[in-house]
Every structure is written in C-alpha cells, then in structure tokens.
Amino acid sequence: MKVTITDIAAAAGVAKSTVSKVLNDSPKISQETKLRVREIMKRMNYTPSSIATGLARQSSSNIGLLIDMSKSSEFLNQFFYSIIGGIESIIGSLKYELTIANVQHNYPEGHFLHRLVMSKRVDGLIANTSVLTEELCMELNRLQFPYISLGEVAAAGCWVDFDNEAGGRMLTRHLLEEGYSAVAFIGGQEGDPLFIRRLNGCRQVLQQAGLPLLKERIIHGEAEEAEGCRAAKELLLGEAPPDSMICMSNFTAFGVLQAAKELGVQVPAELGIATFDEYPLSRYTTPPLTSLNLDTFHLGVSAGQLLMERIIDRNERGQGLLLEPELIPRESTFRTKKL
C-alpha cells in the first residue's frame, strides 16, 4: 500500500499541515522537527507526489550545477568554465537559469536533496561522478528527478562522458604508426575508473599488434609534473627503458619532458611522448605534445541537451552518451617524415 502524508503525520505525531510545511522547507518548523519527519519519510520509503509527478507541471526555470567546494581542482580550471558555457548555450535559449550550488554533505539540512530537490528550487541537476555517487543516483531515480552525470555511472542513470578507451586506442595506435613499440603508461591512481578505461584502450591496441604492456611500464601516481618527472626517470634508467610514454595529463607529460632533457634523451627520436588532454600546455612545450582534444564545451552542450529532454519527458529512459576525442599529432611523436 502506498504511504501517504497522513501516514507520515501519524508516525511522527504531528499534523498533516506540519508534514506539508516540512516538504516545503518552511522556516516556521524547527530543525529538530524537520529532521525527525524527514527521517520517518526515508524509513517509510515515502515519495511526495509533488516530487514524483508534480514537478513536471511546476517549473522553477532553474538548473542546478553541483560542485564540491572542498575540491578546488574541480572548479578552478578551464574545463569547468567551458562546461558551464556549453550548458548555458542550451538552457539559456530555453529561458532556464543555471544555479551553481555547493554540495555541502557535512550536515543533513544542507544536503542538496533537501535544499534543491525537495524544495523544488531546481528542475534538474548536473554534476560529476565525485558528487553523484551510485547511491545518490539511485535516490534521484526513486524520486524520478531529472539529472545528468558528467562521467559514466554504474547506476541506471543518464550520463555523458568522453570515450576514454577510444582515447587510449587512438594514442597507442598513433605511436605504433610512428614506429614505437615499447610503450609505457604514466599517471593515474590504481583502481580509478578513468585510469582503468584509458589503460584498457592502450592495452587493446598493443595486444592486437602482438606487443606486451609490461607491468613495470605502468607507473601509478598523481597526474602532475613532479610525479611525471620521477616516473620517467625510473623508466628511462631501468634495464629495459620504453621508447614511448602515454601520460594521463599535460602536467605529467611536462614532467616527462623535463626528465628526458635532464637525461639527454632526444624527443621524439629516442622517446615519443603523448598525453590525454590538450589544455593547457600541449601546444606550448618544446617540442609540442601530441595530445587528445577533449572538447569540454561540447560535453556541457550534450549534458544540457540530455537534461532538457528528461525534464520535458519524465518517461525518458536513462541513457549514456560517449563523446569521441580528437587526436592532435605534434612533434613529440613525429618519428616518420611528414609531407
């Protein structure tokens, strides 16, 4: 039997009007009462009809972009602002406003499910996978609330991401075409889904070519300059140094360039260097870096389009969209003569 607002009121020992005010986050209700009533709602698996069905008819004309303010790397970079521009280019033309909101996981009343979803302050949400955990995606699915994850999610949700396996294949295939054969992979945390997908793409091409990806040529670590330099020196001074390296980021690749310079290793004649992202260094290093262009503006556009489709049609099934990266070959891997 479906749980009603009357059932919640009886279980909480309050009037139905109080439950209604809790649902609308009324300032007239004490925080203690709000917490108690919401806990009962959760325990009884109560879905307010205004959330499950009414939101389609009650538009706030706002879209929420969730960020975690404790992770400055997520919003103090060019990618973040390109994504915002892409989202805005879609929702702005439909007379929607974009609201950037801090996740605030640290206390119950500040959680975005209460501040934004339950209070109906936004019609849909966009966030990356560090915010939209599988558990939160399942809860949003239960509430039938439209959201888009920037990054692939395991839950049956809606997401958009770059095809990182395809990116790994692109870079590796390019290196083999340039005559390299002993490939190393640098950067990324073991177990991280992004690292796993990129490494899998690299491994697939090498296996097809009958070439090994030796375990000792996979170096984990932070995707930054110092770690790239350290890992490159470890590899280049080893017993079987690689002739090429694929890097998780521009900063990792810059560290590899520094190591090669210090050790007197010629790039690209003795060492090819390729990296996954174009921003911010690839075209400005010496030599310029072969990279993948991950068009984050297009990522934002795609996220905005998918979300608006879900807001317009609440019955739209969850789906995933993979965007193809663009290979930009440059001098850091040019072993063959270019016409």
mmCIF file of C-alpha atoms in Angstrom:
data_model
loop_
_atom_site.group_PDB
_atom_site.id
_atom_site.type_symbol
_atom_site.label_atom_id
_atom_site.label_comp_id
_atom_site.label_asym_id
_atom_site.label_seq_id
_atom_site.Cartn_x
_atom_site.Cartn_y
_atom_site.Cartn_z
ATOM 1 C CA MET A 1 0.000 0.000 0.000
ATOM 2 C CA LYS A 2 1.252 3.447 -0.903
ATOM 3 C CA VAL A 3 2.441 5.552 2.032
ATOM 4 C CA THR A 4 0.536 8.847 2.330
ATOM 5 C CA ILE A 5 1.157 12.161 4.049
ATOM 6 C CA THR A 6 -1.400 11.051 6.657
ATOM 7 C CA ASP A 7 0.743 8.011 7.483
ATOM 8 C CA ILE A 8 3.828 10.197 7.903
ATOM 9 C CA ALA A 9 1.968 12.625 10.154
ATOM 10 C CA ALA A 10 0.686 9.768 12.349
ATOM 11 C CA ALA A 11 4.132 8.159 12.640
ATOM 12 C CA ALA A 12 5.744 11.488 13.520
ATOM 13 C CA GLY A 13 2.982 12.575 15.883
ATOM 14 C CA VAL A 14 2.384 15.856 14.038
ATOM 15 C CA ALA A 15 -0.371 17.393 11.948
ATOM 16 C CA LYS A 16 -0.558 16.852 8.193
ATOM 17 C CA SER A 17 -0.028 20.572 7.735
ATOM 18 C CA THR A 18 3.301 20.233 9.585
ATOM 19 C CA VAL A 19 4.438 17.480 7.215
ATOM 20 C CA SER A 20 3.439 19.688 4.290
ATOM 21 C CA LYS A 21 5.478 22.569 5.714
ATOM 22 C CA VAL A 22 8.486 20.236 6.158
ATOM 23 C CA LEU A 23 8.200 19.233 2.493
ATOM 24 C CA ASN A 24 8.264 22.908 1.556
ATOM 25 C CA ASP A 25 11.186 23.630 3.961
ATOM 26 C CA SER A 26 9.122 26.199 5.871
ATOM 27 C CA PRO A 27 11.172 28.356 8.285
ATOM 28 C CA LYS A 28 8.263 28.110 10.758
ATOM 29 C CA ILE A 29 9.151 24.478 11.504
ATOM 30 C CA SER A 30 12.062 23.745 13.842
ATOM 31 C CA GLN A 31 15.155 21.991 12.549
ATOM 32 C CA GLU A 32 14.588 19.172 15.039
ATOM 33 C CA THR A 33 11.097 18.510 13.701
ATOM 34 C CA LYS A 34 12.270 18.687 10.093
ATOM 35 C CA LEU A 35 14.993 16.125 10.737
ATOM 36 C CA ARG A 36 12.620 13.789 12.555
ATOM 37 C CA VAL A 37 9.897 13.966 9.887
ATOM 38 C CA ARG A 38 12.382 13.511 7.023
ATOM 39 C CA GLU A 39 13.917 10.500 8.747
ATOM 40 C CA ILE A 40 10.462 8.932 9.018
ATOM 41 C CA MET A 41 9.802 9.682 5.335
ATOM 42 C CA LYS A 42 13.019 7.933 4.419
ATOM 43 C CA ARG A 43 12.330 4.968 6.687
ATOM 44 C CA MET A 44 8.795 4.530 5.320
ATOM 45 C CA ASN A 45 10.014 4.998 1.714
ATOM 46 C CA TYR A 46 7.654 7.921 1.203
ATOM 47 C CA THR A 47 7.771 9.751 -2.145
ATOM 48 C CA PRO A 48 5.915 13.085 -2.111
ATOM 49 C CA SER A 49 3.508 13.167 -5.026
ATOM 50 C CA SER A 50 4.614 16.721 -5.759
ATOM 51 C CA ILE A 51 8.102 15.402 -6.437
ATOM 52 C CA ALA A 52 7.187 12.174 -8.192
ATOM 53 C CA THR A 53 4.666 13.732 -10.575
ATOM 54 C CA GLY A 54 4.034 17.402 -9.874
ATOM 55 C CA LEU A 55 7.443 18.811 -10.778
ATOM 56 C CA ALA A 56 6.684 18.293 -14.451
ATOM 57 C CA ARG A 57 3.956 20.914 -14.013
ATOM 58 C CA GLN A 58 5.717 23.221 -11.538
ATOM 59 C CA SER A 59 8.801 24.649 -13.146
ATOM 60 C CA SER A 60 11.374 26.696 -11.262
ATOM 61 C CA SER A 61 13.128 27.513 -14.568
ATOM 62 C CA ASN A 62 16.422 26.703 -12.842
ATOM 63 C CA ILE A 63 19.046 24.015 -13.432
ATOM 64 C CA GLY A 64 21.463 23.139 -10.630
ATOM 65 C CA LEU A 65 25.159 22.527 -11.323
ATOM 66 C CA LEU A 66 26.576 20.806 -8.245
ATOM 67 C CA ILE A 67 30.182 21.240 -7.139
ATOM 68 C CA ASP A 68 32.129 20.176 -4.077
ATOM 69 C CA MET A 69 33.812 23.313 -2.737
ATOM 70 C CA SER A 70 36.283 21.175 -0.783
ATOM 71 C CA LYS A 71 37.832 20.079 -4.100
ATOM 72 C CA SER A 72 39.158 23.245 -5.717
ATOM 73 C CA SER A 73 40.639 21.296 -8.646
ATOM 74 C CA GLU A 74 37.085 20.629 -9.824
ATOM 75 C CA PHE A 75 36.160 24.277 -10.386
ATOM 76 C CA LEU A 76 39.401 26.278 -10.575
ATOM 77 C CA ASN A 77 40.280 25.176 -14.098
ATOM 78 C CA GLN A 78 39.421 25.955 -17.699
ATOM 79 C CA PHE A 79 37.438 22.726 -18.130
ATOM 80 C CA PHE A 80 34.847 23.784 -15.558
ATOM 81 C CA TYR A 81 34.124 27.104 -17.253
ATOM 82 C CA SER A 82 33.958 25.506 -20.696
ATOM 83 C CA ILE A 83 31.389 23.037 -19.375
ATOM 84 C CA ILE A 84 29.357 25.912 -17.906
ATOM 85 C CA GLY A 85 29.440 27.698 -21.276
ATOM 86 C CA GLY A 86 28.192 24.583 -23.051
ATOM 87 C CA ILE A 87 25.341 24.027 -20.595
ATOM 88 C CA GLU A 88 24.320 27.691 -20.690
ATOM 89 C CA SER A 89 24.261 27.710 -24.502
ATOM 90 C CA ILE A 90 21.447 25.137 -24.346
ATOM 91 C CA ILE A 91 19.384 26.037 -21.301
ATOM 92 C CA GLY A 92 19.638 29.808 -21.800
ATOM 93 C CA SER A 93 17.842 29.606 -25.134
ATOM 94 C CA LEU A 94 15.022 27.751 -23.328
ATOM 95 C CA LYS A 95 14.730 30.537 -20.707
ATOM 96 C CA TYR A 96 16.354 28.497 -17.935
ATOM 97 C CA GLU A 97 18.864 29.864 -15.427
ATOM 98 C CA LEU A 98 21.939 27.969 -14.225
ATOM 99 C CA THR A 99 22.465 27.830 -10.457
ATOM 100 C CA ILE A 100 25.889 26.707 -9.169
ATOM 101 C CA ALA A 101 25.478 25.049 -5.782
ATOM 102 C CA ASN A 102 27.871 23.620 -3.221
ATOM 103 C CA VAL A 103 27.119 20.015 -2.304
ATOM 104 C CA GLN A 104 27.537 20.556 1.459
ATOM 105 C CA HIS A 105 27.493 16.931 2.539
ATOM 106 C CA ASN A 106 28.607 17.807 6.086
ATOM 107 C CA TYR A 107 25.196 18.374 7.687
ATOM 108 C CA PRO A 108 21.757 16.925 6.842
ATOM 109 C CA GLU A 109 19.865 20.168 6.310
ATOM 110 C CA GLY A 110 22.495 21.403 3.876
ATOM 111 C CA HIS A 111 22.362 18.340 1.643
ATOM 112 C CA PHE A 112 21.349 19.195 -1.908
ATOM 113 C CA LEU A 113 18.467 16.691 -1.848
ATOM 114 C CA HIS A 114 16.778 18.896 0.746
ATOM 115 C CA ARG A 115 17.955 22.316 -0.449
ATOM 116 C CA LEU A 116 17.347 21.839 -4.153
ATOM 117 C CA VAL A 117 15.298 18.740 -4.934
ATOM 118 C CA MET A 118 12.753 18.522 -2.089
ATOM 119 C CA SER A 119 12.278 22.297 -2.073
ATOM 120 C CA LYS A 120 11.746 22.312 -5.878
ATOM 121 C CA ARG A 121 14.277 25.098 -6.352
ATOM 122 C CA VAL A 122 15.631 23.440 -9.489
ATOM 123 C CA ASP A 123 14.049 21.357 -12.247
ATOM 124 C CA GLY A 124 17.131 19.225 -12.861
ATOM 125 C CA LEU A 125 20.712 18.627 -11.768
ATOM 126 C CA ILE A 126 24.102 18.239 -13.448
ATOM 127 C CA ALA A 127 27.178 17.040 -11.532
ATOM 128 C CA ASN A 128 30.286 14.921 -11.950
ATOM 129 C CA THR A 129 30.814 11.452 -10.530
ATOM 130 C CA SER A 130 32.628 12.668 -7.416
ATOM 131 C CA VAL A 131 29.287 14.187 -6.361
ATOM 132 C CA LEU A 132 26.744 11.832 -7.937
ATOM 133 C CA THR A 133 27.612 8.564 -6.241
ATOM 134 C CA GLU A 134 25.762 5.401 -7.195
ATOM 135 C CA GLU A 135 23.686 5.715 -4.004
ATOM 136 C CA LEU A 136 22.620 9.291 -4.835
ATOM 137 C CA CYS A 137 21.795 8.340 -8.421
ATOM 138 C CA MET A 138 19.534 5.559 -7.129
ATOM 139 C CA GLU A 139 17.775 8.020 -4.804
ATOM 140 C CA LEU A 140 17.236 10.530 -7.624
ATOM 141 C CA ASN A 141 15.921 7.696 -9.788
ATOM 142 C CA ARG A 142 13.485 6.768 -6.996
ATOM 143 C CA LEU A 143 12.282 10.367 -6.831
ATOM 144 C CA GLN A 144 12.016 10.453 -10.638
ATOM 145 C CA PHE A 145 14.073 13.630 -10.589
ATOM 146 C CA PRO A 146 15.959 14.569 -13.801
ATOM 147 C CA TYR A 147 19.759 14.616 -13.562
ATOM 148 C CA ILE A 148 22.825 14.159 -15.747
ATOM 149 C CA SER A 149 26.156 12.813 -14.561
ATOM 150 C CA LEU A 150 29.314 14.233 -16.124
ATOM 151 C CA GLY A 151 31.060 10.883 -16.281
ATOM 152 C CA GLU A 152 29.816 7.328 -16.638
ATOM 153 C CA VAL A 153 27.822 5.944 -13.696
ATOM 154 C CA ALA A 154 27.074 2.340 -12.807
ATOM 155 C CA ALA A 155 23.502 3.090 -11.709
ATOM 156 C CA ALA A 156 20.719 3.132 -14.284
ATOM 157 C CA GLY A 157 21.009 6.865 -14.772
ATOM 158 C CA CYS A 158 21.690 9.351 -17.518
ATOM 159 C CA TRP A 159 25.293 10.406 -18.168
ATOM 160 C CA VAL A 160 27.672 11.868 -20.721
ATOM 161 C CA ASP A 161 31.406 11.213 -20.897
ATOM 162 C CA PHE A 162 34.351 11.063 -23.251
ATOM 163 C CA ASP A 163 35.181 7.653 -24.675
ATOM 164 C CA ASN A 164 38.377 7.176 -22.709
ATOM 165 C CA GLU A 165 39.010 3.664 -24.006
ATOM 166 C CA ALA A 166 38.832 5.004 -27.547
ATOM 167 C CA GLY A 167 41.267 7.738 -26.496
ATOM 168 C CA GLY A 168 43.727 5.144 -25.225
ATOM 169 C CA ARG A 169 43.436 3.292 -28.509
ATOM 170 C CA MET A 170 43.971 6.475 -30.543
ATOM 171 C CA LEU A 171 47.182 7.470 -28.781
ATOM 172 C CA THR A 172 48.616 3.950 -28.804
ATOM 173 C CA ARG A 173 47.779 3.348 -32.463
ATOM 174 C CA HIS A 174 49.423 6.651 -33.356
ATOM 175 C CA LEU A 175 52.612 5.681 -31.515
ATOM 176 C CA LEU A 176 52.787 2.323 -33.314
ATOM 177 C CA GLU A 177 52.248 4.046 -36.663
ATOM 178 C CA GLU A 178 55.203 6.289 -35.865
ATOM 179 C CA GLY A 179 57.425 3.248 -35.288
ATOM 180 C CA TYR A 180 57.382 2.997 -31.496
ATOM 181 C CA SER A 181 56.861 -0.425 -29.935
ATOM 182 C CA ALA A 182 57.814 -0.319 -26.234
ATOM 183 C CA VAL A 183 55.014 1.748 -24.703
ATOM 184 C CA ALA A 184 54.771 2.862 -21.067
ATOM 185 C CA PHE A 185 51.745 4.361 -19.290
ATOM 186 C CA ILE A 186 52.280 7.051 -16.631
ATOM 187 C CA GLY A 187 49.952 8.664 -14.110
ATOM 188 C CA GLY A 188 46.618 7.814 -12.560
ATOM 189 C CA GLN A 189 45.550 6.104 -9.379
ATOM 190 C CA GLU A 190 45.202 2.326 -9.363
ATOM 191 C CA GLY A 191 41.514 1.405 -9.358
ATOM 192 C CA ASP A 192 40.365 4.803 -10.657
ATOM 193 C CA PRO A 193 37.750 4.183 -13.426
ATOM 194 C CA LEU A 194 39.246 6.897 -15.665
ATOM 195 C CA PHE A 195 42.719 5.374 -15.406
ATOM 196 C CA ILE A 196 41.366 1.858 -16.000
ATOM 197 C CA ARG A 197 39.479 2.818 -19.165
ATOM 198 C CA ARG A 198 42.405 4.711 -20.672
ATOM 199 C CA LEU A 199 44.840 1.925 -19.865
ATOM 200 C CA ASN A 200 42.461 -0.683 -21.305
ATOM 201 C CA GLY A 201 42.360 1.183 -24.623
ATOM 202 C CA CYS A 202 46.146 1.244 -24.733
ATOM 203 C CA ARG A 203 46.379 -2.448 -23.868
ATOM 204 C CA GLN A 204 43.827 -3.441 -26.531
ATOM 205 C CA VAL A 205 45.878 -1.943 -29.386
ATOM 206 C CA LEU A 206 49.131 -3.433 -28.116
ATOM 207 C CA GLN A 207 47.561 -6.879 -27.817
ATOM 208 C CA GLN A 208 46.204 -6.647 -31.353
ATOM 209 C CA ALA A 209 49.728 -5.805 -32.534
ATOM 210 C CA GLY A 210 51.206 -8.711 -30.580
ATOM 211 C CA LEU A 211 53.134 -6.357 -28.271
ATOM 212 C CA PRO A 212 53.280 -6.555 -24.470
ATOM 213 C CA LEU A 213 52.439 -3.838 -21.988
ATOM 214 C CA LEU A 214 54.875 -4.807 -19.266
ATOM 215 C CA LYS A 215 53.691 -4.412 -15.692
ATOM 216 C CA GLU A 216 56.831 -2.462 -14.786
ATOM 217 C CA ARG A 217 55.984 0.062 -17.517
ATOM 218 C CA ILE A 218 52.720 1.058 -15.800
ATOM 219 C CA ILE A 219 53.537 3.744 -13.228
ATOM 220 C CA HIS A 220 50.779 4.958 -10.892
ATOM 221 C CA GLY A 221 50.795 8.367 -9.251
ATOM 222 C CA GLU A 222 49.323 11.843 -9.179
ATOM 223 C CA ALA A 223 48.865 13.301 -12.662
ATOM 224 C CA GLU A 224 51.268 16.210 -12.083
ATOM 225 C CA GLU A 225 54.719 17.434 -13.136
ATOM 226 C CA ALA A 226 56.933 16.170 -10.308
ATOM 227 C CA GLU A 227 55.407 12.706 -10.417
ATOM 228 C CA GLY A 228 55.755 12.568 -14.208
ATOM 229 C CA CYS A 229 59.421 13.505 -13.963
ATOM 230 C CA ARG A 230 60.086 10.926 -11.250
ATOM 231 C CA ALA A 231 58.278 8.123 -13.109
ATOM 232 C CA ALA A 232 60.021 8.917 -16.410
ATOM 233 C CA LYS A 233 63.459 8.804 -14.791
ATOM 234 C CA GLU A 234 62.614 5.496 -13.150
ATOM 235 C CA LEU A 235 61.658 4.043 -16.527
ATOM 236 C CA LEU A 236 64.442 5.574 -18.595
ATOM 237 C CA LEU A 237 67.132 4.487 -16.150
ATOM 238 C CA GLY A 238 65.760 0.949 -15.873
ATOM 239 C CA GLU A 239 67.076 -2.187 -17.533
ATOM 240 C CA ALA A 240 64.537 -2.112 -20.376
ATOM 241 C CA PRO A 241 63.585 1.538 -20.978
ATOM 242 C CA PRO A 242 60.487 2.222 -23.117
ATOM 243 C CA ASP A 243 60.683 4.121 -26.382
ATOM 244 C CA SER A 244 57.401 5.956 -25.804
ATOM 245 C CA MET A 245 55.149 7.101 -22.952
ATOM 246 C CA ILE A 246 51.442 7.829 -22.721
ATOM 247 C CA CYS A 247 50.633 10.335 -19.958
ATOM 248 C CA MET A 248 47.397 10.885 -18.022
ATOM 249 C CA SER A 249 47.705 14.681 -18.184
ATOM 250 C CA ASN A 250 49.602 17.642 -19.661
ATOM 251 C CA PHE A 251 51.383 18.143 -16.366
ATOM 252 C CA THR A 252 52.553 14.531 -16.261
ATOM 253 C CA ALA A 253 53.831 14.890 -19.826
ATOM 254 C CA PHE A 254 55.642 18.118 -18.969
ATOM 255 C CA GLY A 255 57.436 16.262 -16.187
ATOM 256 C CA VAL A 256 58.418 13.547 -18.678
ATOM 257 C CA LEU A 257 59.857 16.208 -20.998
ATOM 258 C CA GLN A 258 61.893 17.582 -18.095
ATOM 259 C CA ALA A 259 63.258 14.125 -17.262
ATOM 260 C CA ALA A 260 64.213 13.468 -20.892
ATOM 261 C CA LYS A 261 66.039 16.796 -21.056
ATOM 262 C CA GLU A 262 67.963 16.126 -17.841
ATOM 263 C CA LEU A 263 68.965 12.642 -19.008
ATOM 264 C CA GLY A 264 69.894 13.721 -22.547
ATOM 265 C CA VAL A 265 67.161 11.613 -24.170
ATOM 266 C CA GLN A 266 66.091 13.009 -27.545
ATOM 267 C CA VAL A 267 62.367 13.615 -28.111
ATOM 268 C CA PRO A 268 60.971 12.244 -30.423
ATOM 269 C CA ALA A 269 63.949 10.341 -31.892
ATOM 270 C CA GLU A 270 64.587 8.263 -28.760
ATOM 271 C CA LEU A 271 61.368 8.836 -26.849
ATOM 272 C CA GLY A 272 57.835 9.590 -28.002
ATOM 273 C CA ILE A 273 55.513 11.415 -25.594
ATOM 274 C CA ALA A 274 51.713 11.590 -25.920
ATOM 275 C CA THR A 275 49.114 12.869 -23.465
ATOM 276 C CA PHE A 276 45.374 12.691 -22.918
ATOM 277 C CA ASP A 277 44.436 16.346 -22.630
ATOM 278 C CA GLU A 278 45.132 19.350 -24.795
ATOM 279 C CA TYR A 279 44.871 22.014 -22.084
ATOM 280 C CA PRO A 280 46.875 23.943 -21.004
ATOM 281 C CA LEU A 281 50.393 23.075 -22.163
ATOM 282 C CA SER A 282 50.398 20.792 -25.199
ATOM 283 C CA ARG A 283 50.955 23.336 -27.948
ATOM 284 C CA TYR A 284 53.463 25.413 -25.954
ATOM 285 C CA THR A 285 56.042 22.825 -24.820
ATOM 286 C CA THR A 286 59.323 22.080 -26.600
ATOM 287 C CA PRO A 287 58.632 20.034 -28.611
ATOM 288 C CA PRO A 288 54.845 20.491 -28.719
ATOM 289 C CA LEU A 289 52.957 17.481 -27.358
ATOM 290 C CA THR A 290 50.809 15.023 -29.260
ATOM 291 C CA SER A 291 47.518 15.040 -27.375
ATOM 292 C CA LEU A 292 43.811 14.306 -27.365
ATOM 293 C CA ASN A 293 41.418 17.212 -27.524
ATOM 294 C CA LEU A 294 38.619 16.615 -25.008
ATOM 295 C CA ASP A 295 36.055 19.246 -26.008
ATOM 296 C CA THR A 296 34.552 20.167 -22.631
ATOM 297 C CA PHE A 297 32.293 22.835 -24.173
ATOM 298 C CA HIS A 298 30.677 20.065 -26.229
ATOM 299 C CA LEU A 299 30.450 17.984 -23.041
ATOM 300 C CA GLY A 300 28.420 20.794 -21.460
ATOM 301 C CA VAL A 301 26.241 21.131 -24.564
ATOM 302 C CA SER A 302 25.486 17.396 -24.542
ATOM 303 C CA ALA A 303 24.710 17.425 -20.809
ATOM 304 C CA GLY A 304 22.351 20.368 -21.253
ATOM 305 C CA GLN A 305 20.550 18.726 -24.172
ATOM 306 C CA LEU A 306 20.097 15.396 -22.379
ATOM 307 C CA LEU A 307 18.827 17.080 -19.222
ATOM 308 C CA MET A 308 16.267 19.235 -21.031
ATOM 309 C CA GLU A 309 14.994 16.128 -22.836
ATOM 310 C CA ARG A 310 14.484 14.427 -19.477
ATOM 311 C CA ILE A 311 12.734 17.471 -17.987
ATOM 312 C CA ILE A 312 10.364 17.697 -20.950
ATOM 313 C CA ASP A 313 9.673 13.942 -20.955
ATOM 314 C CA ARG A 314 9.829 12.412 -17.474
ATOM 315 C CA ASN A 315 9.329 8.958 -19.009
ATOM 316 C CA GLU A 316 12.569 9.290 -20.988
ATOM 317 C CA ARG A 317 14.739 6.312 -20.077
ATOM 318 C CA GLY A 318 18.232 6.793 -18.703
ATOM 319 C CA GLN A 319 20.981 6.609 -21.261
ATOM 320 C CA GLY A 320 24.713 7.037 -21.621
ATOM 321 C CA LEU A 321 26.444 9.106 -24.271
ATOM 322 C CA LEU A 322 30.114 8.714 -25.175
ATOM 323 C CA LEU A 323 31.840 11.589 -26.974
ATOM 324 C CA GLU A 324 34.745 10.874 -29.315
ATOM 325 C CA PRO A 325 38.079 12.570 -28.517
ATOM 326 C CA GLU A 326 40.120 14.213 -31.285
ATOM 327 C CA LEU A 327 43.744 13.184 -31.861
ATOM 328 C CA ILE A 328 46.126 16.125 -32.405
ATOM 329 C CA PRO A 329 49.524 14.786 -33.548
ATOM 330 C CA ARG A 330 52.534 17.020 -32.869
ATOM 331 C CA GLU A 331 56.326 16.941 -32.888
ATOM 332 C CA SER A 332 56.694 14.981 -29.620
ATOM 333 C CA THR A 333 55.868 11.770 -31.511
ATOM 334 C CA PHE A 334 56.816 12.528 -35.138
ATOM 335 C CA ARG A 335 59.381 9.880 -35.982
ATOM 336 C CA THR A 336 58.274 9.400 -39.574
ATOM 337 C CA LYS A 337 58.815 12.060 -42.215
ATOM 338 C CA LYS A 338 55.819 14.332 -42.713
ATOM 339 C CA LEU A 339 54.943 15.564 -46.187
#
